[in-house]
PDB file of C-alpha atoms in Angstrom:
ATOM      1  CA  MET R  11      -4.380 -13.508  44.756  1.00  0.00           C
ATOM      2  CA  SER R  12      -4.500 -17.223  44.094  1.00  0.00           C
ATOM      3  CA  LEU R  13      -3.485 -18.748  40.775  1.00  0.00           C
ATOM      4  CA  SER R  14      -7.085 -19.813  40.025  1.00  0.00           C
ATOM      5  CA  ILE R  15      -8.387 -16.274  40.608  1.00  0.00           C
ATOM      6  CA  LYS R  16      -5.645 -14.818  38.378  1.00  0.00           C
ATOM      7  CA  ILE R  17      -6.574 -17.242  35.617  1.00  0.00           C
ATOM      8  CA  SER R  18     -10.269 -16.338  35.982  1.00  0.00           C
ATOM      9  CA  VAL R  19      -9.531 -12.600  35.842  1.00  0.00           C
ATOM     10  CA  LEU R  20      -7.317 -13.096  32.784  1.00  0.00           C
ATOM     11  CA  ALA R  21     -10.048 -15.114  31.060  1.00  0.00           C
ATOM     12  CA  ILE R  22     -12.618 -12.380  31.747  1.00  0.00           C
ATOM     13  CA  LEU R  23     -10.291  -9.703  30.380  1.00  0.00           C
ATOM     14  CA  GLN R  24      -9.705 -11.758  27.230  1.00  0.00           C
ATOM     15  CA  LEU R  25     -13.437 -12.205  26.733  1.00  0.00           C
ATOM     16  CA  LEU R  26     -13.997  -8.473  27.180  1.00  0.00           C
ATOM     17  CA  ALA R  27     -11.271  -7.725  24.644  1.00  0.00           C
ATOM     18  CA  ILE R  28     -12.811 -10.139  22.145  1.00  0.00           C
ATOM     19  CA  ARG R  29     -16.269  -8.647  22.716  1.00  0.00           C
ATOM     20  CA  THR R  30     -14.947  -5.093  22.265  1.00  0.00           C
ATOM     21  CA  LEU R  31     -13.283  -6.117  19.008  1.00  0.00           C
ATOM     22  CA  ALA R  32     -16.459  -7.850  17.849  1.00  0.00           C
ATOM     23  CA  ASP R  33     -18.502  -4.727  18.651  1.00  0.00           C
ATOM     24  CA  GLU R  34     -16.347  -2.624  16.320  1.00  0.00           C
ATOM     25  CA  PRO R  35     -17.465  -2.187  12.691  1.00  0.00           C
ATOM     26  CA  PRO R  36     -15.363  -4.490  10.527  1.00  0.00           C
ATOM     27  CA  ARG R  37     -12.311  -3.570   8.466  1.00  0.00           C
ATOM     28  CA  LEU R  38     -12.621  -5.494   5.206  1.00  0.00           C
ATOM     29  CA  ASP R  39      -9.685  -6.017   2.904  1.00  0.00           C
ATOM     30  CA  VAL R  40      -9.366  -6.238  -0.874  1.00  0.00           C
ATOM     31  CA  PRO R  41      -5.913  -7.721  -1.478  1.00  0.00           C
ATOM     32  CA  VAL R  42      -3.839  -6.454  -4.378  1.00  0.00           C
ATOM     33  CA  ALA R  43      -1.404  -8.877  -5.974  1.00  0.00           C
ATOM     34  CA  ASP R  44       1.027  -6.170  -7.086  1.00  0.00           C
ATOM     35  CA  PRO R  45       0.840  -2.946  -5.023  1.00  0.00           C
ATOM     36  CA  SER R  46       3.007  -1.146  -7.579  1.00  0.00           C
ATOM     37  CA  ALA R  47       0.584  -1.890 -10.446  1.00  0.00           C
ATOM     38  CA  PRO R  48      -2.242   0.527 -11.353  1.00  0.00           C
ATOM     39  CA  LEU R  49      -5.355   0.084  -9.208  1.00  0.00           C
ATOM     40  CA  THR R  50      -8.823   0.611 -10.695  1.00  0.00           C
ATOM     41  CA  PHE R  51     -12.054   0.847  -8.714  1.00  0.00           C
ATOM     42  CA  ILE R  52     -15.504   2.340  -9.235  1.00  0.00           C
ATOM     43  CA  ALA R  53     -18.054   4.377  -7.275  1.00  0.00           C
ATOM     44  CA  TYR R  54     -21.606   5.454  -8.019  1.00  0.00           C
ATOM     45  CA  GLY R  55     -25.082   5.336  -6.485  1.00  0.00           C
ATOM     46  CA  ASP R  56     -28.883   5.587  -6.749  1.00  0.00           C
ATOM     47  CA  THR R  57     -29.311   2.443  -8.791  1.00  0.00           C
ATOM     48  CA  ARG R  58     -32.844   1.676  -7.533  1.00  0.00           C
ATOM     49  CA  PHE R  59     -32.938  -1.962  -8.547  1.00  0.00           C
ATOM     50  CA  THR R  60     -36.634  -2.795  -8.872  1.00  0.00           C
ATOM     51  CA  GLN R  61     -39.262  -4.041 -11.318  1.00  0.00           C
ATOM     52  CA  ARG R  62     -41.470  -0.977 -10.763  1.00  0.00           C
ATOM     53  CA  ASP R  63     -42.100   1.384 -13.661  1.00  0.00           C
ATOM     54  CA  GLY R  64     -41.394   5.102 -13.523  1.00  0.00           C
ATOM     55  CA  VAL R  65     -38.851   5.194 -10.683  1.00  0.00           C
ATOM     56  CA  ALA R  66     -35.711   4.136 -12.554  1.00  0.00           C
ATOM     57  CA  ASN R  67     -34.395   3.672 -16.068  1.00  0.00           C
ATOM     58  CA  ALA R  68     -33.716  -0.060 -16.248  1.00  0.00           C
ATOM     59  CA  VAL R  69     -32.009   0.220 -19.643  1.00  0.00           C
ATOM     60  CA  ALA R  70     -29.432   2.669 -18.304  1.00  0.00           C
ATOM     61  CA  ARG R  71     -29.041   0.728 -15.056  1.00  0.00           C
ATOM     62  CA  ARG R  72     -28.274  -2.536 -16.857  1.00  0.00           C
ATOM     63  CA  ALA R  73     -25.952  -0.857 -19.360  1.00  0.00           C
ATOM     64  CA  LEU R  74     -23.905   0.665 -16.536  1.00  0.00           C
ATOM     65  CA  VAL R  75     -23.676  -2.685 -14.740  1.00  0.00           C
ATOM     66  CA  ALA R  76     -22.427  -4.424 -17.884  1.00  0.00           C
ATOM     67  CA  ARG R  77     -19.902  -1.693 -18.650  1.00  0.00           C
ATOM     68  CA  MET R  78     -18.494  -1.815 -15.136  1.00  0.00           C
ATOM     69  CA  ALA R  79     -18.160  -5.594 -15.318  1.00  0.00           C
ATOM     70  CA  SER R  80     -16.130  -5.219 -18.513  1.00  0.00           C
ATOM     71  CA  GLU R  81     -13.677  -2.929 -16.691  1.00  0.00           C
ATOM     72  CA  ASN R  82     -12.959  -5.673 -14.126  1.00  0.00           C
ATOM     73  CA  PRO R  83     -12.355  -3.225 -11.263  1.00  0.00           C
ATOM     74  CA  ALA R  84     -10.804  -4.235  -7.951  1.00  0.00           C
ATOM     75  CA  ALA R  85     -14.042  -3.170  -6.214  1.00  0.00           C
ATOM     76  CA  ILE R  86     -17.321  -1.321  -6.722  1.00  0.00           C
ATOM     77  CA  PHE R  87     -18.704   1.080  -4.103  1.00  0.00           C
ATOM     78  CA  ILE R  88     -22.389   1.998  -4.167  1.00  0.00           C
ATOM     79  CA  GLY R  89     -23.495   5.096  -2.288  1.00  0.00           C
ATOM     80  CA  GLY R  90     -26.957   4.016  -1.251  1.00  0.00           C
ATOM     81  CA  ASP R  91     -30.435   3.613  -2.732  1.00  0.00           C
ATOM     82  CA  LEU R  92     -29.339   0.275  -4.083  1.00  0.00           C
ATOM     83  CA  VAL R  93     -33.013  -0.748  -4.260  1.00  0.00           C
ATOM     84  CA  TYR R  94     -36.201   1.264  -4.508  1.00  0.00           C
ATOM     85  CA  GLU R  95     -38.036  -0.199  -1.513  1.00  0.00           C
ATOM     86  CA  GLY R  96     -35.924  -1.747   1.211  1.00  0.00           C
ATOM     87  CA  SER R  97     -38.877  -3.615   2.708  1.00  0.00           C
ATOM     88  CA  ASN R  98     -39.381  -5.596  -0.503  1.00  0.00           C
ATOM     89  CA  PRO R  99     -37.113  -8.648  -0.942  1.00  0.00           C
ATOM     90  CA  GLU R 100     -38.059  -8.732  -4.628  1.00  0.00           C
ATOM     91  CA  ASP R 101     -36.083  -5.532  -5.215  1.00  0.00           C
ATOM     92  CA  TYR R 102     -33.006  -7.234  -3.801  1.00  0.00           C
ATOM     93  CA  ALA R 103     -33.736 -10.235  -6.023  1.00  0.00           C
ATOM     94  CA  THR R 104     -33.692  -7.864  -9.006  1.00  0.00           C
ATOM     95  CA  TYR R 105     -30.341  -6.516  -7.806  1.00  0.00           C
ATOM     96  CA  LYS R 106     -28.923 -10.034  -7.631  1.00  0.00           C
ATOM     97  CA  THR R 107     -30.236 -10.961 -11.072  1.00  0.00           C
ATOM     98  CA  GLU R 108     -29.101  -7.811 -12.869  1.00  0.00           C
ATOM     99  CA  THR R 109     -25.612  -7.851 -11.330  1.00  0.00           C
ATOM    100  CA  ALA R 110     -24.903 -11.516 -12.010  1.00  0.00           C
ATOM    101  CA  ALA R 111     -21.978 -10.443 -14.207  1.00  0.00           C
ATOM    102  CA  TRP R 112     -20.333  -8.867 -11.153  1.00  0.00           C
ATOM    103  CA  SER R 113     -20.747 -12.071  -9.180  1.00  0.00           C
ATOM    104  CA  GLN R 114     -19.375 -14.176 -12.014  1.00  0.00           C
ATOM    105  CA  ALA R 115     -16.326 -11.911 -12.250  1.00  0.00           C
ATOM    106  CA  LYS R 116     -15.964 -12.053  -8.427  1.00  0.00           C
ATOM    107  CA  ILE R 117     -15.885  -8.262  -8.124  1.00  0.00           C
ATOM    108  CA  PRO R 118     -16.248  -7.198  -4.468  1.00  0.00           C
ATOM    109  CA  ILE R 119     -19.265  -4.925  -3.918  1.00  0.00           C
ATOM    110  CA  PHE R 120     -19.444  -2.501  -0.994  1.00  0.00           C
ATOM    111  CA  PRO R 121     -22.760  -0.653  -0.596  1.00  0.00           C
ATOM    112  CA  ALA R 122     -23.644   2.173   1.782  1.00  0.00           C
ATOM    113  CA  LEU R 123     -27.090   2.608   3.281  1.00  0.00           C
ATOM    114  CA  GLY R 124     -29.404   5.177   1.678  1.00  0.00           C
ATOM    115  CA  ASN R 125     -32.892   6.400   2.487  1.00  0.00           C
ATOM    116  CA  HIS R 126     -34.529   3.935   0.094  1.00  0.00           C
ATOM    117  CA  GLU R 127     -32.966   1.030   1.963  1.00  0.00           C
ATOM    118  CA  PHE R 128     -35.451   1.969   4.715  1.00  0.00           C
ATOM    119  CA  GLN R 129     -38.459   2.674   2.513  1.00  0.00           C
ATOM    120  CA  GLY R 130     -41.521   0.737   3.622  1.00  0.00           C
ATOM    121  CA  CYS R 131     -40.246   0.099   7.172  1.00  0.00           C
ATOM    122  CA  ASP R 132     -40.765   1.717  10.546  1.00  0.00           C
ATOM    123  CA  LYS R 133     -37.300   3.029  11.473  1.00  0.00           C
ATOM    124  CA  ASP R 134     -38.165   2.750  15.163  1.00  0.00           C
ATOM    125  CA  LEU R 135     -38.283  -1.033  14.942  1.00  0.00           C
ATOM    126  CA  SER R 136     -35.045  -2.673  16.058  1.00  0.00           C
ATOM    127  CA  PRO R 137     -33.784  -4.482  14.166  1.00  0.00           C
ATOM    128  CA  SER R 138     -35.625  -3.051  11.176  1.00  0.00           C
ATOM    129  CA  PRO R 139     -36.930  -5.583   8.624  1.00  0.00           C
ATOM    130  CA  CYS R 140     -35.351  -3.326   6.002  1.00  0.00           C
ATOM    131  CA  LEU R 141     -31.967  -3.615   7.662  1.00  0.00           C
ATOM    132  CA  GLU R 142     -32.380  -7.362   7.837  1.00  0.00           C
ATOM    133  CA  ASN R 143     -33.029  -7.408   4.069  1.00  0.00           C
ATOM    134  CA  TRP R 144     -29.929  -5.276   3.430  1.00  0.00           C
ATOM    135  CA  TRP R 145     -27.689  -7.351   5.690  1.00  0.00           C
ATOM    136  CA  ARG R 146     -28.913 -10.581   4.121  1.00  0.00           C
ATOM    137  CA  ALA R 147     -28.951  -9.610   0.438  1.00  0.00           C
ATOM    138  CA  ALA R 148     -26.496  -6.739  -0.054  1.00  0.00           C
ATOM    139  CA  ALA R 149     -24.044  -6.099   2.791  1.00  0.00           C
ATOM    140  CA  PRO R 150     -20.628  -7.772   2.543  1.00  0.00           C
ATOM    141  CA  SER R 151     -19.905 -10.807   4.667  1.00  0.00           C
ATOM    142  CA  GLY R 152     -18.949  -9.737   8.164  1.00  0.00           C
ATOM    143  CA  VAL R 153     -20.942  -6.507   8.162  1.00  0.00           C
ATOM    144  CA  ARG R 154     -24.114  -7.999   9.639  1.00  0.00           C
ATOM    145  CA  SER R 155     -25.332  -6.013  12.676  1.00  0.00           C
ATOM    146  CA  PHE R 156     -23.293  -2.969  11.571  1.00  0.00           C
ATOM    147  CA  ARG R 157     -24.445   0.048   9.552  1.00  0.00           C
ATOM    148  CA  TRP R 158     -21.010   1.435   8.650  1.00  0.00           C
ATOM    149  CA  TYR R 159     -17.640  -0.174   7.993  1.00  0.00           C
ATOM    150  CA  SER R 160     -14.253   0.311   6.343  1.00  0.00           C
ATOM    151  CA  VAL R 161     -12.417  -1.272   3.418  1.00  0.00           C
ATOM    152  CA  THR R 162      -8.765  -1.285   2.429  1.00  0.00           C
ATOM    153  CA  LEU R 163      -7.860  -1.535  -1.260  1.00  0.00           C
ATOM    154  CA  GLY R 164      -4.310  -2.781  -1.129  1.00  0.00           C
ATOM    155  CA  PRO R 165      -1.855  -0.864   1.054  1.00  0.00           C
ATOM    156  CA  LYS R 166      -2.605   2.680  -0.141  1.00  0.00           C
ATOM    157  CA  VAL R 167      -6.382   3.232  -0.174  1.00  0.00           C
ATOM    158  CA  LEU R 168      -8.755   3.252   2.792  1.00  0.00           C
ATOM    159  CA  VAL R 169     -12.512   3.584   2.189  1.00  0.00           C
ATOM    160  CA  LEU R 170     -14.904   4.569   4.976  1.00  0.00           C
ATOM    161  CA  VAL R 171     -18.457   3.510   4.118  1.00  0.00           C
ATOM    162  CA  LEU R 172     -20.838   5.588   6.256  1.00  0.00           C
ATOM    163  CA  ASP R 173     -24.538   5.499   7.097  1.00  0.00           C
ATOM    164  CA  SER R 174     -26.137   8.891   6.406  1.00  0.00           C
ATOM    165  CA  ASP R 175     -29.238   7.963   8.416  1.00  0.00           C
ATOM    166  CA  SER R 176     -27.218   7.487  11.621  1.00  0.00           C
ATOM    167  CA  SER R 177     -25.868  10.478  13.521  1.00  0.00           C
ATOM    168  CA  LEU R 178     -22.623  12.045  12.340  1.00  0.00           C
ATOM    169  CA  LYS R 179     -22.591  14.736  15.016  1.00  0.00           C
ATOM    170  CA  PRO R 180     -19.571  14.999  17.350  1.00  0.00           C
ATOM    171  CA  GLY R 181     -19.799  12.463  20.152  1.00  0.00           C
ATOM    172  CA  SER R 182     -22.003  10.023  18.255  1.00  0.00           C
ATOM    173  CA  GLY R 183     -20.818   6.444  17.819  1.00  0.00           C
ATOM    174  CA  GLN R 184     -20.367   6.760  14.067  1.00  0.00           C
ATOM    175  CA  ARG R 185     -18.570  10.113  14.314  1.00  0.00           C
ATOM    176  CA  THR R 186     -16.165   8.790  16.969  1.00  0.00           C
ATOM    177  CA  TRP R 187     -15.421   5.769  14.805  1.00  0.00           C
ATOM    178  CA  PHE R 188     -14.974   7.982  11.712  1.00  0.00           C
ATOM    179  CA  GLU R 189     -12.458  10.240  13.451  1.00  0.00           C
ATOM    180  CA  GLN R 190     -10.495   7.275  14.759  1.00  0.00           C
ATOM    181  CA  GLN R 191     -10.356   5.662  11.339  1.00  0.00           C
ATOM    182  CA  ILE R 192      -9.262   8.767   9.481  1.00  0.00           C
ATOM    183  CA  THR R 193      -6.655   9.943  12.005  1.00  0.00           C
ATOM    184  CA  GLN R 194      -5.180   6.476  12.497  1.00  0.00           C
ATOM    185  CA  ALA R 195      -5.090   5.531   8.814  1.00  0.00           C
ATOM    186  CA  GLY R 196      -1.321   5.145   8.871  1.00  0.00           C
ATOM    187  CA  SER R 197       1.415   6.769   6.828  1.00  0.00           C
ATOM    188  CA  GLN R 198       1.188   4.114   4.107  1.00  0.00           C
ATOM    189  CA  MET R 199      -2.330   5.249   3.143  1.00  0.00           C
ATOM    190  CA  GLU R 200      -2.160   7.747   0.289  1.00  0.00           C
ATOM    191  CA  PHE R 201      -5.917   8.232  -0.077  1.00  0.00           C
ATOM    192  CA  VAL R 202      -8.931   8.038   2.187  1.00  0.00           C
ATOM    193  CA  PHE R 203     -12.286   7.774   0.430  1.00  0.00           C
ATOM    194  CA  VAL R 204     -15.514   8.549   2.253  1.00  0.00           C
ATOM    195  CA  VAL R 205     -18.597   6.954   0.677  1.00  0.00           C
ATOM    196  CA  LEU R 206     -22.033   7.934   1.973  1.00  0.00           C
ATOM    197  CA  HIS R 207     -25.497   8.588   0.623  1.00  0.00           C
ATOM    198  CA  TYR R 208     -26.204  12.258   1.367  1.00  0.00           C
ATOM    199  CA  PRO R 209     -23.440  14.374  -0.232  1.00  0.00           C
ATOM    200  CA  PRO R 210     -21.812  16.839   2.199  1.00  0.00           C
ATOM    201  CA  VAL R 211     -21.139  19.324  -0.622  1.00  0.00           C
ATOM    202  CA  ARG R 212     -23.589  19.745  -3.486  1.00  0.00           C
ATOM    203  CA  ASP R 213     -25.641  22.355  -5.309  1.00  0.00           C
ATOM    204  CA  PRO R 214     -27.294  24.201  -2.386  1.00  0.00           C
ATOM    205  CA  ILE R 215     -30.639  24.249  -4.161  1.00  0.00           C
ATOM    206  CA  PHE R 216     -31.014  20.746  -2.725  1.00  0.00           C
ATOM    207  CA  PRO R 217     -31.642  20.951   1.041  1.00  0.00           C
ATOM    208  CA  ARG R 218     -29.436  19.234   3.597  1.00  0.00           C
ATOM    209  CA  ALA R 219     -30.882  15.829   4.437  1.00  0.00           C
ATOM    210  CA  LYS R 220     -29.402  15.093   7.873  1.00  0.00           C
ATOM    211  CA  ASP R 221     -25.883  15.366   9.347  1.00  0.00           C
ATOM    212  CA  GLU R 222     -23.826  15.015   6.179  1.00  0.00           C
ATOM    213  CA  LYS R 223     -22.395  18.551   6.422  1.00  0.00           C
ATOM    214  CA  GLU R 224     -20.702  17.464   9.640  1.00  0.00           C
ATOM    215  CA  ILE R 225     -18.245  15.545   7.465  1.00  0.00           C
ATOM    216  CA  ALA R 226     -17.339  18.665   5.468  1.00  0.00           C
ATOM    217  CA  ARG R 227     -16.977  20.689   8.673  1.00  0.00           C
ATOM    218  CA  TYR R 228     -14.626  18.133  10.178  1.00  0.00           C
ATOM    219  CA  LEU R 229     -12.508  17.829   7.038  1.00  0.00           C
ATOM    220  CA  SER R 230     -12.242  21.609   6.587  1.00  0.00           C
ATOM    221  CA  LYS R 231     -10.609  21.792  10.024  1.00  0.00           C
ATOM    222  CA  HIS R 232      -8.411  18.706   9.900  1.00  0.00           C
ATOM    223  CA  THR R 233      -7.523  17.781   6.320  1.00  0.00           C
ATOM    224  CA  HIS R 234      -4.295  19.829   6.428  1.00  0.00           C
ATOM    225  CA  SER R 235      -2.999  17.627   9.254  1.00  0.00           C
ATOM    226  CA  LEU R 236      -3.883  14.321   7.597  1.00  0.00           C
ATOM    227  CA  HIS R 237      -1.222  12.338   5.768  1.00  0.00           C
ATOM    228  CA  ALA R 238      -3.683  11.046   3.177  1.00  0.00           C
ATOM    229  CA  ARG R 239      -5.570  12.932   0.511  1.00  0.00           C
ATOM    230  CA  VAL R 240      -9.354  12.769   1.024  1.00  0.00           C
ATOM    231  CA  VAL R 241     -12.061  12.171  -1.598  1.00  0.00           C
ATOM    232  CA  VAL R 242     -15.753  12.161  -0.618  1.00  0.00           C
ATOM    233  CA  VAL R 243     -18.353  10.461  -2.824  1.00  0.00           C
ATOM    234  CA  GLY R 244     -22.045  11.050  -2.106  1.00  0.00           C
ATOM    235  CA  SER R 245     -25.165  10.149  -4.042  1.00  0.00           C
ATOM    236  CA  HIS R 246     -28.867  10.976  -3.385  1.00  0.00           C
ATOM    237  CA  ILE R 247     -28.950  13.726  -6.027  1.00  0.00           C
ATOM    238  CA  HIS R 248     -29.682  11.858  -9.245  1.00  0.00           C
ATOM    239  CA  ASN R 249     -26.920  13.449 -11.281  1.00  0.00           C
ATOM    240  CA  TYR R 250     -23.214  14.243 -11.273  1.00  0.00           C
ATOM    241  CA  GLU R 251     -21.368  17.136  -9.632  1.00  0.00           C
ATOM    242  CA  ARG R 252     -17.765  17.828  -8.630  1.00  0.00           C
ATOM    243  CA  PHE R 253     -16.449  20.313  -6.086  1.00  0.00           C
ATOM    244  CA  ARG R 254     -13.221  21.063  -4.238  1.00  0.00           C
ATOM    245  CA  ARG R 255     -13.323  22.487  -0.730  1.00  0.00           C
ATOM    246  CA  ALA R 256     -10.411  22.872   1.702  1.00  0.00           C
ATOM    247  CA  ASP R 257      -8.221  20.606  -0.439  1.00  0.00           C
ATOM    248  CA  VAL R 258     -10.862  17.838  -0.437  1.00  0.00           C
ATOM    249  CA  THR R 259     -12.529  16.556  -3.613  1.00  0.00           C
ATOM    250  CA  TYR R 260     -16.310  16.131  -3.252  1.00  0.00           C
ATOM    251  CA  LEU R 261     -18.318  14.190  -5.814  1.00  0.00           C
ATOM    252  CA  VAL R 262     -22.041  13.682  -6.298  1.00  0.00           C
ATOM    253  CA  SER R 263     -22.511  10.408  -8.156  1.00  0.00           C
ATOM    254  CA  GLY R 264     -26.194   9.546  -8.218  1.00  0.00           C
ATOM    255  CA  GLY R 265     -26.641   8.540 -11.845  1.00  0.00           C
ATOM    256  CA  GLY R 266     -26.970   4.783 -11.421  1.00  0.00           C
ATOM    257  CA  GLY R 267     -30.450   4.551 -12.918  1.00  0.00           C
ATOM    258  CA  ALA R 268     -32.811   6.536 -10.693  1.00  0.00           C
ATOM    259  CA  LYS R 269     -35.012   9.174 -12.332  1.00  0.00           C
ATOM    260  CA  PRO R 270     -32.677  12.088 -13.187  1.00  0.00           C
ATOM    261  CA  VAL R 271     -32.738  15.411 -11.312  1.00  0.00           C
ATOM    262  CA  PRO R 272     -31.000  18.267 -13.211  1.00  0.00           C
ATOM    263  CA  PRO R 273     -28.712  20.472 -11.050  1.00  0.00           C
ATOM    264  CA  LEU R 274     -27.997  24.186 -11.595  1.00  0.00           C
ATOM    265  CA  ARG R 275     -24.191  23.737 -11.684  1.00  0.00           C
ATOM    266  CA  LEU R 276     -23.479  26.975  -9.855  1.00  0.00           C
ATOM    267  CA  PHE R 277     -21.615  27.773  -6.624  1.00  0.00           C
ATOM    268  CA  GLY R 278     -18.225  26.432  -7.683  1.00  0.00           C
ATOM    269  CA  GLU R 279     -19.281  23.220  -9.422  1.00  0.00           C
ATOM    270  CA  LEU R 280     -16.239  22.166 -11.450  1.00  0.00           C
ATOM    271  CA  SER R 281     -17.443  19.763 -14.147  1.00  0.00           C
ATOM    272  CA  LYS R 282     -19.598  22.367 -15.927  1.00  0.00           C
ATOM    273  CA  LEU R 283     -21.465  19.636 -17.795  1.00  0.00           C
ATOM    274  CA  ASP R 284     -24.077  20.918 -20.227  1.00  0.00           C
ATOM    275  CA  THR R 285     -26.230  17.768 -20.131  1.00  0.00           C
ATOM    276  CA  ALA R 286     -29.236  17.590 -17.787  1.00  0.00           C
ATOM    277  CA  VAL R 287     -29.481  13.781 -17.740  1.00  0.00           C
ATOM    278  CA  ASN R 288     -26.307  11.985 -16.696  1.00  0.00           C
ATOM    279  CA  PHE R 289     -26.515   8.253 -16.089  1.00  0.00           C
ATOM    280  CA  HIS R 290     -22.963   7.415 -15.087  1.00  0.00           C
ATOM    281  CA  TYR R 291     -20.376   5.921 -12.787  1.00  0.00           C
ATOM    282  CA  VAL R 292     -16.972   7.230 -11.669  1.00  0.00           C
ATOM    283  CA  ARG R 293     -13.841   5.241 -12.454  1.00  0.00           C
ATOM    284  CA  PHE R 294     -10.783   5.793 -10.279  1.00  0.00           C
ATOM    285  CA  ARG R 295      -7.310   4.717 -11.348  1.00  0.00           C
ATOM    286  CA  LEU R 296      -4.399   5.026  -8.947  1.00  0.00           C
ATOM    287  CA  GLU R 297      -0.860   4.824 -10.270  1.00  0.00           C
ATOM    288  CA  SER R 298       2.336   6.090  -8.614  1.00  0.00           C
ATOM    289  CA  GLY R 299       0.530   8.448  -6.269  1.00  0.00           C
ATOM    290  CA  ASP R 300      -1.576   9.905  -9.074  1.00  0.00           C
ATOM    291  CA  LEU R 301      -5.331   9.319  -8.802  1.00  0.00           C
ATOM    292  CA  GLN R 302      -7.224   9.809 -12.057  1.00  0.00           C
ATOM    293  CA  GLY R 303     -10.993  10.193 -11.821  1.00  0.00           C
ATOM    294  CA  THR R 304     -13.236   9.754 -14.853  1.00  0.00           C
ATOM    295  CA  MET R 305     -16.980  10.230 -15.122  1.00  0.00           C
ATOM    296  CA  VAL R 306     -18.228   7.520 -17.515  1.00  0.00           C
ATOM    297  CA  ARG R 307     -21.558   8.599 -18.995  1.00  0.00           C
ATOM    298  CA  PHE R 308     -24.241   6.574 -20.782  1.00  0.00           C
ATOM    299  CA  ASP R 309     -26.679   8.284 -23.166  1.00  0.00           C
ATOM    300  CA  THR R 310     -29.909   6.325 -23.659  1.00  0.00           C
ATOM    301  CA  ASN R 311     -30.605   8.233 -26.885  1.00  0.00           C
ATOM    302  CA  ARG R 312     -27.454   7.111 -28.690  1.00  0.00           C
ATOM    303  CA  PRO R 313     -26.788   3.698 -30.281  1.00  0.00           C
ATOM    304  CA  GLY R 314     -24.004   1.262 -29.516  1.00  0.00           C
ATOM    305  CA  GLU R 315     -20.593   2.553 -28.556  1.00  0.00           C
ATOM    306  CA  THR R 316     -21.567   6.166 -29.310  1.00  0.00           C
ATOM    307  CA  ALA R 317     -23.684   6.090 -26.127  1.00  0.00           C
ATOM    308  CA  TRP R 318     -20.515   6.101 -24.017  1.00  0.00           C
ATOM    309  CA  THR R 319     -18.527   9.259 -23.297  1.00  0.00           C
ATOM    310  CA  GLU R 320     -16.151  10.493 -20.591  1.00  0.00           C
ATOM    311  CA  PRO R 321     -17.096  14.181 -20.256  1.00  0.00           C
ATOM    312  CA  ASP R 322     -15.383  14.940 -16.945  1.00  0.00           C
ATOM    313  CA  ARG R 323     -11.907  13.980 -15.802  1.00  0.00           C
ATOM    314  CA  PHE R 324      -9.917  15.156 -12.816  1.00  0.00           C
ATOM    315  CA  GLU R 325      -6.697  14.401 -10.983  1.00  0.00           C
ATOM    316  CA  VAL R 326      -5.862  14.119  -7.289  1.00  0.00           C
ATOM    317  CA  LYS R 327      -2.233  13.669  -6.307  1.00  0.00           C
ATOM    318  CA  ALA R 328      -1.056  12.006  -3.119  1.00  0.00           C
ATOM    319  CA  LYS R 329       0.573  14.462  -0.720  1.00  0.00           C
ATOM    320  CA  ASP R 330       3.859  12.567  -0.816  1.00  0.00           C
ATOM    321  CA  SER R 331       4.010  12.893  -4.600  1.00  0.00           C
ATOM    322  CA  LEU R 332       3.867  16.702  -4.519  1.00  0.00           C
ATOM    323  CA  PRO R 333       7.032  18.823  -4.521  1.00  0.00           C
ATOM    324  CA  PRO R 334       7.752  20.957  -1.449  1.00  0.00           C
ATOM    325  CA  ARG R 335       5.362  23.893  -1.200  1.00  0.00           C
ATOM    326  CA  LYS R 336       8.095  26.502  -1.749  1.00  0.00           C
ATOM    327  CA  ASN R 337       8.858  24.971  -5.175  1.00  0.00           C
ATOM    328  CA  ARG R 338       5.260  24.892  -6.373  1.00  0.00           C
ATOM    329  CA  SER R 339       4.108  27.429  -8.901  1.00  0.00           C
TER     330      SER R 339
END
């Protein structure tokens, strides 16, 4: 083989490698100045930013946004239904206006796709006008043309942001990517968060929406072999629930402003809240392998600071921070 042919073959291989890398969903990074310092981040969903009446409580939505800004978290993750109608750019304009405090504080925002991101569009169109609106107005820089992606929060937390409206069945593109990400997270990762719209575990009175239970099935089989502890945060149900299955913590956090839907709180739900309406977000604080989760609730019927309570708290410890199994009580 001549030198010129070798150079041409090498150039083609380099281009193919670059294209393959470019075709992969991006890995975004939130740098942490001091990895040993406590890390705070937030997750919630079903905000439904819009000017329409009757589909969301704008007072609660704005109060939650302001409270989160005051916490100055390292990042905010939103589990879908960011807007009410994804085909309407005005809903995204409302999102931008109402979250100006986040922008001013330079808080990174990482949304997942929900069913309302596609409302008003024909899903068979490619690319969908609704997706174009989401990529342009909500998705982080670098995510354009992708529907799922990953985020690292410092050296110890990996977040997989999934698209519930794309297949999660074995062999699908998203499922293959998900398995690669979670199994190759690396020994330095203490926690893997999965953020998606349809919650894999929730009060069974609410029917399964698509393939979300595939995530719970996979984790039930493989979580014991993973180095990292796994936490799954879904939305869609306009309330708050907490479960634990196969050593995985599952949260429903859909109290971002959408019209509330009271759950039954049966079938192993752990928070046992006695309130039907729960506008809220979930604050996570990681320190020395100890992850503290707090449900921060806003009551529209109470004035001032009395509107804010923290009625559910839970703890998830990194596997490396636990004593050997034989010494556990």
